[in-house]
CSV table of C-alpha atoms in Angstrom, one decimal:
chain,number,residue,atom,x,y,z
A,1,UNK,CA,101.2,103.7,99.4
A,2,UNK,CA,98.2,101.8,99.3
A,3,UNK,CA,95.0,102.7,97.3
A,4,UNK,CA,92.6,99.1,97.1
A,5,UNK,CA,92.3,96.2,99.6
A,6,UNK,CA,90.5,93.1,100.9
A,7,UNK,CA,89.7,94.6,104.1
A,8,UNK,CA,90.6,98.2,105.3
A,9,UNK,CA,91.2,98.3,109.1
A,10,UNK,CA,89.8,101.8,109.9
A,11,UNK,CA,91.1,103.1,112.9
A,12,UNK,CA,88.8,104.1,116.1
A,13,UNK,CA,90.1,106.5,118.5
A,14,UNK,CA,89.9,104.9,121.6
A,15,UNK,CA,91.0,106.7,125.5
A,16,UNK,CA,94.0,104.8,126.7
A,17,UNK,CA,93.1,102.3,129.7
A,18,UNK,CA,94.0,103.2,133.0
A,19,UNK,CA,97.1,101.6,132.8
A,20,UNK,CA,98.4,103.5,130.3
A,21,UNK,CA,101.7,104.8,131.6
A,22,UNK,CA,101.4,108.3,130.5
A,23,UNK,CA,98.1,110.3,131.7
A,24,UNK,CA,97.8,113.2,129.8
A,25,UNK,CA,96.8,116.7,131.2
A,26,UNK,CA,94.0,119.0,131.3
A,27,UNK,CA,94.2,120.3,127.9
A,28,UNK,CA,97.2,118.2,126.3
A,29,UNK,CA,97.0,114.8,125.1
A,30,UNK,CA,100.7,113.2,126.2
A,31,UNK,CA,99.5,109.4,124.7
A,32,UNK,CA,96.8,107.9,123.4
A,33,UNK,CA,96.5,104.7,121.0
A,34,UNK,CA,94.8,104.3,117.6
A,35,UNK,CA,93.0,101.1,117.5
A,36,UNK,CA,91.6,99.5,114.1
A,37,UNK,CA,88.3,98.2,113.5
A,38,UNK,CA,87.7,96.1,110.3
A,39,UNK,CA,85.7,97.6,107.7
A,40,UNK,CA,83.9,95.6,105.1
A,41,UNK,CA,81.9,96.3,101.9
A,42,UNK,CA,82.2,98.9,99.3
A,43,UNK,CA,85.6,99.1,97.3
A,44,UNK,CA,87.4,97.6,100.3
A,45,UNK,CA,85.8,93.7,99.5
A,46,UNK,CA,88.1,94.0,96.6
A,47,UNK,CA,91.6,92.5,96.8
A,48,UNK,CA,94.5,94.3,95.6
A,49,UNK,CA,95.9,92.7,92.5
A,50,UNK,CA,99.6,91.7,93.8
A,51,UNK,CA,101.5,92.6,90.7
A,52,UNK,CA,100.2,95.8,90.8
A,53,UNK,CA,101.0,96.3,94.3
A,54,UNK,CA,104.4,95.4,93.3
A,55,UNK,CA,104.5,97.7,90.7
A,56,UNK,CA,103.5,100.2,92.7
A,57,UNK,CA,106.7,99.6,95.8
A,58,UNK,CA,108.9,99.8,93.0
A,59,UNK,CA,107.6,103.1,92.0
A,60,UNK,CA,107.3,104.4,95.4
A,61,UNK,CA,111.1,104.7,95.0
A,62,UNK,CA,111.4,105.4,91.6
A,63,UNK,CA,113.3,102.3,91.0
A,64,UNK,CA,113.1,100.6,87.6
A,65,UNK,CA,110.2,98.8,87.1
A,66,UNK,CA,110.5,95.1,85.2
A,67,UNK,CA,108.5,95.0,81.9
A,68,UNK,CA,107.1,91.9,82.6
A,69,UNK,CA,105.6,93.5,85.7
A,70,UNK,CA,104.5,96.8,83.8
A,71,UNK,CA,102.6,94.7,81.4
A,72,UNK,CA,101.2,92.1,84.2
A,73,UNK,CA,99.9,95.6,86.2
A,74,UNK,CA,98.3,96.8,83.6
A,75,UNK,CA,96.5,94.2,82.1
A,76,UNK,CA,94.9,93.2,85.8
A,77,UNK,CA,94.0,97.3,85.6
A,78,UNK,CA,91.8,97.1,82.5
A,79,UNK,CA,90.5,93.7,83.9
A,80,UNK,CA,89.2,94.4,87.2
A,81,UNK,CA,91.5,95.4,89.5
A,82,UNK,CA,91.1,92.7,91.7
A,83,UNK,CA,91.5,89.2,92.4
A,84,UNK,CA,89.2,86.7,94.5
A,85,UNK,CA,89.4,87.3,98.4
A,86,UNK,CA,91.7,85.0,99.7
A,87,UNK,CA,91.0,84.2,103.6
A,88,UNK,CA,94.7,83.5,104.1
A,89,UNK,CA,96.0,86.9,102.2
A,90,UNK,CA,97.2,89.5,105.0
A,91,UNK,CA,96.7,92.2,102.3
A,92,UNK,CA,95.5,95.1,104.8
A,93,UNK,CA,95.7,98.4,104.4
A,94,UNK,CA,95.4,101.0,107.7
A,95,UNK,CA,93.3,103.8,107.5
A,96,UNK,CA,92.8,106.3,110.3
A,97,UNK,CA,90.0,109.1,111.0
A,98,UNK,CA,91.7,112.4,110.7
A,99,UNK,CA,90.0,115.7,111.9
A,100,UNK,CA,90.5,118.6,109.6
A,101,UNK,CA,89.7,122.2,109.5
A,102,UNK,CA,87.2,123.9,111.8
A,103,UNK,CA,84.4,122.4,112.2
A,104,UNK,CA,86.4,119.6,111.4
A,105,UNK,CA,86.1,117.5,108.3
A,106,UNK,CA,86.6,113.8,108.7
A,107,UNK,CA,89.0,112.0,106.1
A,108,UNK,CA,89.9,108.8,106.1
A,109,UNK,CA,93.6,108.4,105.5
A,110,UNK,CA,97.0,105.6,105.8
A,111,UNK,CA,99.7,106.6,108.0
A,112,UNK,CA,103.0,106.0,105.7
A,113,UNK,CA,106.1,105.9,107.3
A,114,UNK,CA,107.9,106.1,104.0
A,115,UNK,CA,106.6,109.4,103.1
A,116,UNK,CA,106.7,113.2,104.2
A,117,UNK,CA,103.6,114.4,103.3
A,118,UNK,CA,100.3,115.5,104.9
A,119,UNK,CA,97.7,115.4,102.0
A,120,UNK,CA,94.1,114.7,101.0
A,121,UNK,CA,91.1,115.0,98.5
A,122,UNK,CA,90.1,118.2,98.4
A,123,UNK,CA,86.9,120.3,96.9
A,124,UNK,CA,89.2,121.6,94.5
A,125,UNK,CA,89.0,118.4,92.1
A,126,UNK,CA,86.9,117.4,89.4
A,127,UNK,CA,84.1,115.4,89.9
A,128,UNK,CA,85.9,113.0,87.4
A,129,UNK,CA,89.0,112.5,90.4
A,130,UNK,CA,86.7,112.8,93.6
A,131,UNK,CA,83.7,110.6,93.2
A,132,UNK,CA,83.4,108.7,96.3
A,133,UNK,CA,85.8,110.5,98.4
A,134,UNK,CA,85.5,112.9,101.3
A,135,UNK,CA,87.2,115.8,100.5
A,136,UNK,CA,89.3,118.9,101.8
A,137,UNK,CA,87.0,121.8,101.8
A,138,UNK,CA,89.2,125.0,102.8
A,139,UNK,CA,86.5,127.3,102.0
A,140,UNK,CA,84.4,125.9,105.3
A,141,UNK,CA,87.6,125.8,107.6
A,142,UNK,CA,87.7,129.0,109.5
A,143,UNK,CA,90.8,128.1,110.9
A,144,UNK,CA,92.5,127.7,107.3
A,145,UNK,CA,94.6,129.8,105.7
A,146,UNK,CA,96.6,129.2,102.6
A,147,UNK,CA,100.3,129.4,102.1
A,148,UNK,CA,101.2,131.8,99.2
A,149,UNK,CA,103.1,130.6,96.4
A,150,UNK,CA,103.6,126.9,98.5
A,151,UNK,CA,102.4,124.0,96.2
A,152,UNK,CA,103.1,120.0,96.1
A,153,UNK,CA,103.6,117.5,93.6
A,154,UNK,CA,104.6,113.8,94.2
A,155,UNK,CA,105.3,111.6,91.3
A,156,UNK,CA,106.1,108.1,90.9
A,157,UNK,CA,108.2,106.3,88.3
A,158,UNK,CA,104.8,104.4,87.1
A,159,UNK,CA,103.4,107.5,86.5
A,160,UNK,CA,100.7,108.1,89.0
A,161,UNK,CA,100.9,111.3,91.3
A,162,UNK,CA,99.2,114.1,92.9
A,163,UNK,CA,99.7,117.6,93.3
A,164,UNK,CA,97.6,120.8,94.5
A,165,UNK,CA,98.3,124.0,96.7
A,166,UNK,CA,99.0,124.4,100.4
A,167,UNK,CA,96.9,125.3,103.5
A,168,UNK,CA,98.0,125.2,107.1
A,169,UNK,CA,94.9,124.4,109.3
A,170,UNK,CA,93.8,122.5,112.2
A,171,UNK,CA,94.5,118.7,112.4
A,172,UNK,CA,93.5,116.4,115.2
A,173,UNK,CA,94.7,112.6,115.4
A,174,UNK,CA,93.5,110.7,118.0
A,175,UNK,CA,93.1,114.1,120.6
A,176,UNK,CA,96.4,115.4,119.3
A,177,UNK,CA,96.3,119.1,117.7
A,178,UNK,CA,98.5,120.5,115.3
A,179,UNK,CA,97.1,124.1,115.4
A,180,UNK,CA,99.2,124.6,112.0
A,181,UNK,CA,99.3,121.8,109.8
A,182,UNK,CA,100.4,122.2,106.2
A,183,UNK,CA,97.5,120.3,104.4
A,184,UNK,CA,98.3,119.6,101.0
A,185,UNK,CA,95.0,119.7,99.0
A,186,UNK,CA,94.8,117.7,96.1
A,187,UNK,CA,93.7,119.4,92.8
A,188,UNK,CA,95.1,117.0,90.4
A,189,UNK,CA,94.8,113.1,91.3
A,190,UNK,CA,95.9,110.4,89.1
A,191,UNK,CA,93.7,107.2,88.7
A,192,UNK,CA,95.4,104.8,90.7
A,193,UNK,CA,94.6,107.5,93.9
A,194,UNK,CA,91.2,107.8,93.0
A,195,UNK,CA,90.4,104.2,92.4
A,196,UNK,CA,90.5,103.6,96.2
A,197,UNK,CA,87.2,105.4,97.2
A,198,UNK,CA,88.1,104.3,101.1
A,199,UNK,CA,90.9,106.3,101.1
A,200,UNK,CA,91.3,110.3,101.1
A,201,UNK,CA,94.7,110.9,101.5
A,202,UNK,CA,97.8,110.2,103.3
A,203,UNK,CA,99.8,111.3,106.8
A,204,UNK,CA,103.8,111.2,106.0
A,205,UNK,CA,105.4,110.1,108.5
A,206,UNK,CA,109.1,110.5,107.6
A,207,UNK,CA,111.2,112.7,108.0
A,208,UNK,CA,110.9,116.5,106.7
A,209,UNK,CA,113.7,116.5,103.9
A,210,UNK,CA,111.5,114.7,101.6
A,211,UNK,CA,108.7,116.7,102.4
A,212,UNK,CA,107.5,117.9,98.8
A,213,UNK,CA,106.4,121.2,99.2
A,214,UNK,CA,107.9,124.1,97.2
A,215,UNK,CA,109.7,126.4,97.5
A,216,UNK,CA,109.3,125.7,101.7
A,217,UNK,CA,109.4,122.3,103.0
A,218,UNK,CA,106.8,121.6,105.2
A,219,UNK,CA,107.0,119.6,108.8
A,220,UNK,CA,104.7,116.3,109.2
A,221,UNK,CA,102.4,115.7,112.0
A,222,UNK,CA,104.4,113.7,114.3
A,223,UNK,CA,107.3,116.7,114.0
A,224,UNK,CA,104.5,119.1,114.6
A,225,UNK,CA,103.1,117.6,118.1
A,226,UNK,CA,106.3,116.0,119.0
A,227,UNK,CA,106.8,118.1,121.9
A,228,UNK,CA,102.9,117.7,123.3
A,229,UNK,CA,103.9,113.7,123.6
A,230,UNK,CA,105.0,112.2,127.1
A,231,UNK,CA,107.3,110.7,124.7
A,232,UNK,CA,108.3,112.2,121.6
A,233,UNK,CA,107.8,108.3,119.5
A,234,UNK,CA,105.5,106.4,117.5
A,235,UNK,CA,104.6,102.6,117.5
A,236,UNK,CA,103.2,100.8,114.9
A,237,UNK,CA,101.5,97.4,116.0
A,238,UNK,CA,99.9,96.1,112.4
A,239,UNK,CA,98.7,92.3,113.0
A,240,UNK,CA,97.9,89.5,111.2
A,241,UNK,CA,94.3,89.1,110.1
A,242,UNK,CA,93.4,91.5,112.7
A,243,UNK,CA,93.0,94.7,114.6
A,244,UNK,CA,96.1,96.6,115.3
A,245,UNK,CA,97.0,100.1,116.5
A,246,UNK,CA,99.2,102.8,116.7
A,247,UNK,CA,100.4,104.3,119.7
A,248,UNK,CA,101.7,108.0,120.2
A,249,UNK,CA,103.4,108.6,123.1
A,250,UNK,CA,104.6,105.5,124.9
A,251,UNK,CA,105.1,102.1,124.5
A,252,UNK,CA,102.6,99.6,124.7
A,253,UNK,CA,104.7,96.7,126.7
A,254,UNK,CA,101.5,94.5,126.9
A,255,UNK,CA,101.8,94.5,122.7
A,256,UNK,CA,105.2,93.0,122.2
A,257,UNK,CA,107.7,90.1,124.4
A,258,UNK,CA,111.0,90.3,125.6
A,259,UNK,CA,113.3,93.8,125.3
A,260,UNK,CA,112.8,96.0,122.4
A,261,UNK,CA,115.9,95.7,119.9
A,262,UNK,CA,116.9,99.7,119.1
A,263,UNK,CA,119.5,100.4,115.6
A,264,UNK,CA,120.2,104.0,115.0
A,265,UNK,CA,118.3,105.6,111.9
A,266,UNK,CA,120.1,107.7,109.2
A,267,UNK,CA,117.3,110.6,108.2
A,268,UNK,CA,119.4,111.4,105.4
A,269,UNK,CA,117.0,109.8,102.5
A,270,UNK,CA,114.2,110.7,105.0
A,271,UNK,CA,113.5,107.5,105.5
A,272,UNK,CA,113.3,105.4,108.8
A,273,UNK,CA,116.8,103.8,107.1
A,274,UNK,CA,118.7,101.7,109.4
A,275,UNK,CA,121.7,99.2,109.0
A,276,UNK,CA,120.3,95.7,109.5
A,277,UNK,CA,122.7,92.8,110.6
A,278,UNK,CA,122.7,89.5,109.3
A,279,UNK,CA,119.2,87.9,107.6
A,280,UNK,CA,118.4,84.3,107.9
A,281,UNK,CA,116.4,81.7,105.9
A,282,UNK,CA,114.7,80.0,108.6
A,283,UNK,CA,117.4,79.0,110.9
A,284,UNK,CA,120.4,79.3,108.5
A,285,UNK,CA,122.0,82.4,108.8
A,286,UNK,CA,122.5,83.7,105.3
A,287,UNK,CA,124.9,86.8,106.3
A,288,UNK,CA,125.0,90.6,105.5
A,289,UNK,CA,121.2,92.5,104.7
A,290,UNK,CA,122.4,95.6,104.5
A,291,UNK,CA,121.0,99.1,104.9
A,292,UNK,CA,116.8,98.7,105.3
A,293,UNK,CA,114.0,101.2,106.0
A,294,UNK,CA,110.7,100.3,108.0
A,295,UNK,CA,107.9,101.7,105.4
A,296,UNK,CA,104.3,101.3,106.6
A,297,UNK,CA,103.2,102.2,103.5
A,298,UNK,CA,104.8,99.4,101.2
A,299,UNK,CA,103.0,95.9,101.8
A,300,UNK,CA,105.6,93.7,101.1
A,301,UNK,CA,109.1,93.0,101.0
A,302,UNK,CA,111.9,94.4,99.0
A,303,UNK,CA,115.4,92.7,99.2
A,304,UNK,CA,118.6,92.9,96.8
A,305,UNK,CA,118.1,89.5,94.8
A,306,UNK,CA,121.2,87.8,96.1
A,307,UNK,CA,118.4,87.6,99.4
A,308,UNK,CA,116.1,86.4,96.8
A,309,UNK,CA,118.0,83.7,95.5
A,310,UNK,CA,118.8,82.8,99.0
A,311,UNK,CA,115.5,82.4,100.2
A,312,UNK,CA,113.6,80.8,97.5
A,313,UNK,CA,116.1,78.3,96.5
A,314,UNK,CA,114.6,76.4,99.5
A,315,UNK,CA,110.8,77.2,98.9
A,316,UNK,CA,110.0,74.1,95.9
A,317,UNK,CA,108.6,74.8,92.6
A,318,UNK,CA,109.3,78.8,93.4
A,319,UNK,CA,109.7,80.3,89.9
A,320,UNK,CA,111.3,83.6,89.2
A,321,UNK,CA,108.9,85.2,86.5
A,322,UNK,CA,108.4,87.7,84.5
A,323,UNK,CA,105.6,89.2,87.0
A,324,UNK,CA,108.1,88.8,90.4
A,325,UNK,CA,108.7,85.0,92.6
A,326,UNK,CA,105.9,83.0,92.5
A,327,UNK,CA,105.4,79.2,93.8
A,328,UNK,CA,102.8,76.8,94.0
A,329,UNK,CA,100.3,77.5,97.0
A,330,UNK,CA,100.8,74.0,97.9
A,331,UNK,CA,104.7,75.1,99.4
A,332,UNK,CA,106.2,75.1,102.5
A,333,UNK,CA,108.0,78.8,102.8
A,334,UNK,CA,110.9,79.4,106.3
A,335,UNK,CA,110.7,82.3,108.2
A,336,UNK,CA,112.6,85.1,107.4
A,337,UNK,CA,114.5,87.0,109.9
A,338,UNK,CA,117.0,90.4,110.1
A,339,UNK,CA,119.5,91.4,113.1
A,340,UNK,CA,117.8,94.9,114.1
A,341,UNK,CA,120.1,96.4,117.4
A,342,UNK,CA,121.7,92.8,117.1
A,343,UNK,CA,118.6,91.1,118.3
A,344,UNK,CA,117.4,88.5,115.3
A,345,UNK,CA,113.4,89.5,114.6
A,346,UNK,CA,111.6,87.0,112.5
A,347,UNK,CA,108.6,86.8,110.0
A,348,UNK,CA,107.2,83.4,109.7
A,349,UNK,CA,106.7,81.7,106.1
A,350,UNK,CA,103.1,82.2,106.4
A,351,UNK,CA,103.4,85.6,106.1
A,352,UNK,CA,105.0,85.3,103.2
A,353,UNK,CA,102.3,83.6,100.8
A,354,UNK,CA,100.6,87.0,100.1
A,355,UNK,CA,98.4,86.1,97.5
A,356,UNK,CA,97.2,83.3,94.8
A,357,UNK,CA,97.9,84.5,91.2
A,358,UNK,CA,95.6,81.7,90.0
A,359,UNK,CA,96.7,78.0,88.8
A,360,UNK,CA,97.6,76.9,91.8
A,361,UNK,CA,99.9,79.9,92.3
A,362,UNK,CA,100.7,82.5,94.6
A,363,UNK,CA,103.0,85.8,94.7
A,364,UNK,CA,105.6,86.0,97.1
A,365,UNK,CA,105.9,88.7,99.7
A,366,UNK,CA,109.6,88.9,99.3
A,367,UNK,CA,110.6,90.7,95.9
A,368,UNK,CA,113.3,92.2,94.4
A,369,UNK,CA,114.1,96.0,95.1
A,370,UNK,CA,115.7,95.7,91.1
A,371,UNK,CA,118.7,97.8,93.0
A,372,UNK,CA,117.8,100.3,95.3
A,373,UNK,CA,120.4,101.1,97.9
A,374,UNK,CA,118.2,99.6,100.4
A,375,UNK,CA,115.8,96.7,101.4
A,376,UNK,CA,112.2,97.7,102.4
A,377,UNK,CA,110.5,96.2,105.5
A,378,UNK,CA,107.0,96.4,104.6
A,379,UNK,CA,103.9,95.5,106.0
A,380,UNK,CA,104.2,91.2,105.1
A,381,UNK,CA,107.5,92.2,107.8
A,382,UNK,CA,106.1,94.5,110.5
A,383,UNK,CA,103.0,92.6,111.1
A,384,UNK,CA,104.9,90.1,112.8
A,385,UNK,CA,107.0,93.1,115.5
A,386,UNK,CA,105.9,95.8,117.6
A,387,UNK,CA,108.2,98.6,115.7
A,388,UNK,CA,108.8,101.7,117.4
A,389,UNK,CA,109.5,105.1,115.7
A,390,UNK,CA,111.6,106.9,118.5
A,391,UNK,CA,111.7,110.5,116.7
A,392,UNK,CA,113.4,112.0,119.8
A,393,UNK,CA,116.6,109.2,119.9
A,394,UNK,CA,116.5,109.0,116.0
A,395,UNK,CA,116.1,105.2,116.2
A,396,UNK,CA,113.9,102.4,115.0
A,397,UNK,CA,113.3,99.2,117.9
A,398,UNK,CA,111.6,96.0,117.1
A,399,UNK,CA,110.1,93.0,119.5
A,400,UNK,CA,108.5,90.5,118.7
A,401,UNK,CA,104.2,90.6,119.1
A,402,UNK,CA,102.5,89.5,122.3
């Protein structure tokens, strides 16, 4: 989840080339591809304060948030929010142009693989939680219609959330229709939403079980148009310092070498939750990682801190603080690499310097996951793989970027 930014890569909808492998048919899209287009200006020239993006992983999960951390988050929130731009910080987040409604209403939104729900900004909020934002506007959809007694409410363990009622309406990614989409308009919006005037909302794209519509859960997007796909999967191709994509209904071999790497997902935490192999400090293999999930919406890196101590105790001057691992800017950092389908897939140590705290300091983006029953492969991870979402196989494959 992922509400301020240095740059936001807004996404493009661009035809697939001709050599796409799947041409799609008079009247259904079968695959098309995503493609981001950096952004900058407005609230996205502001770079996320780390600690608070910490703060808020934790949260995501509801797992316990250090005090140190707290009190680090929300001191940097009555500050400024932000730190100096740092060239070298691969602090993206991924927004995407999503039709709503007919005519259709444009909103900006992140695609979040570790969430379930389809929701936005709506015209139902106060001034005081929309300012800057495009909103939902059911009332000028004549293709809405709004679910009796359905409403929404996600929470975090920080305390931020949102919550509104339910419409099902048209919803177009990228040529893709789902002709009954439950939108989830927003009519209450905590401040840590609202901050992030880029963004208007989010596209879960777990699974349905954690879908947090009452008293029916609601299906995502990718559920809804599953069948309209060549092939019912997802790829999520977020680079370094640069444009990426997502692709819906193939695979993009041109975007990733050698054999994708496939480990068979458990959906039941509705996560994209898979049992990694071994994980290695650079070349050293360091042995068991565990169960992990592949969350698009989490920037960095959450690991039990037995893989903490493992890795930093070769990074020098890396200090566990009260704030989370930092270590002089100045350090050398080794790759970090999992077994996913038994194929080792590595993120170099660059990756890992997400951020300078200041002092001649910077954050790491490996941190503790203060004991959830699972690491999280965030962003600082994926940017280095082509990572498919196979929804039909129920199965998550890596390769390593072209």
């Amino acid at each position: 989840m992922h509400f301020s930014t240095q740059v936001a890569w807004v996404v493009a909808i661009l035809p697939l080339a001709s050599s796409a492998p799947f041409p799609a048919q008079e009247g259904q899209v079968e695959a098309y591809s995503i493609s981001q287009v950096p952004v900058h200006g407005g609230a996205s020239a502001k770079r996320r304060n780390p600690v608070k993006e910490y703060a808020r992983s934790l949260a995501k999960f509801n797992a316990t948030v250090p005090m140190g951390v707290t009190k680090a988050a929300a001191a940097a929130a009555v500050a400024s929010g932000s730190v100096p731009n740092q060239p070298e910080a691969n602090d993206q987040e991924y927004l995407c142009p999503v039709s709503v409604g007919t005519p259709a209403q444009t909103l900006m939104m992140d695609f979040d693989t570790g969430s379930s729900d389809f929701w936005g900004f709506s015209g139902q909020l106060p001034g005081s939680e929309s300012s800057g934002h495009t909103l939902y506007k059911n009332a000028a959809s004549s293709s809405s219609k709004k679910l009796a007694g359905e409403t929404w409410n996600i929470q975090y363990g920080d305390g931020s959330g949102a919550s509104g009622d339910v419409f099902s309406d048209k919803v177009v990614i990228g040529g893709v229709t789902a002709t009954s989409q439950a939108v989830e308009a927003a009519t209450s919006v905590s401040a840590t939403f609202t901050q992030d005037t880029d963004n208007d909302g989010l596209v879960g794209l777990g699974f349905d079980n954690i879908n947090t519509v009452t008293p029916n859960k609601q299906k995502t997007f990718i559920n809804n148009v599953q069948s309209s796909l060549a092939s019912p999967v997802f790829a999520a191709y977020l680079r370094h310092q640069a444009a990426g994509s997502y692709d819906f209904g193939y695979i993009d071999a041109s975007k990733h070498t050698g054999t994708v790497s496939y480990a068979p997902v458990s959906t039941t935490n509705g996560f994209w939750e898979f049992e990694a192999g071994n994980f290695y400090v650079g070349n050293s293999n360091e042995g068991g990682f565990g169960d992990a999930i592949a969350d698009t919406g989490t920037s960095i890196i959450l690991v039990p801190d037995e893989v903490i101590d493992a890795y930093y105790s070769s990074v020098q001057g890396a200090e566990n603080s009260e704030e989370g691992v930092v270590f002089p800017c100045t350090a050398t950092l080794p790759s970090f690499s999992v077994t996913v389908g038994g194929a080792k897939r590595t993120t170099p140590g660059t990756y890992i310097n997400y951020a300078s705290v200041g002092q001649g300091y910077c954050y790491g983006g490996i941190q503790s996951n203060m004991g959830l029953p699972f690491s999280i492969l965030g962003d600082v991870f994926l940017k280095s793989q082509y990572v498919v979402f196979d929804v039909g196989a129920t199965r998550l494959g890596m390769a390593p970027q072209a």
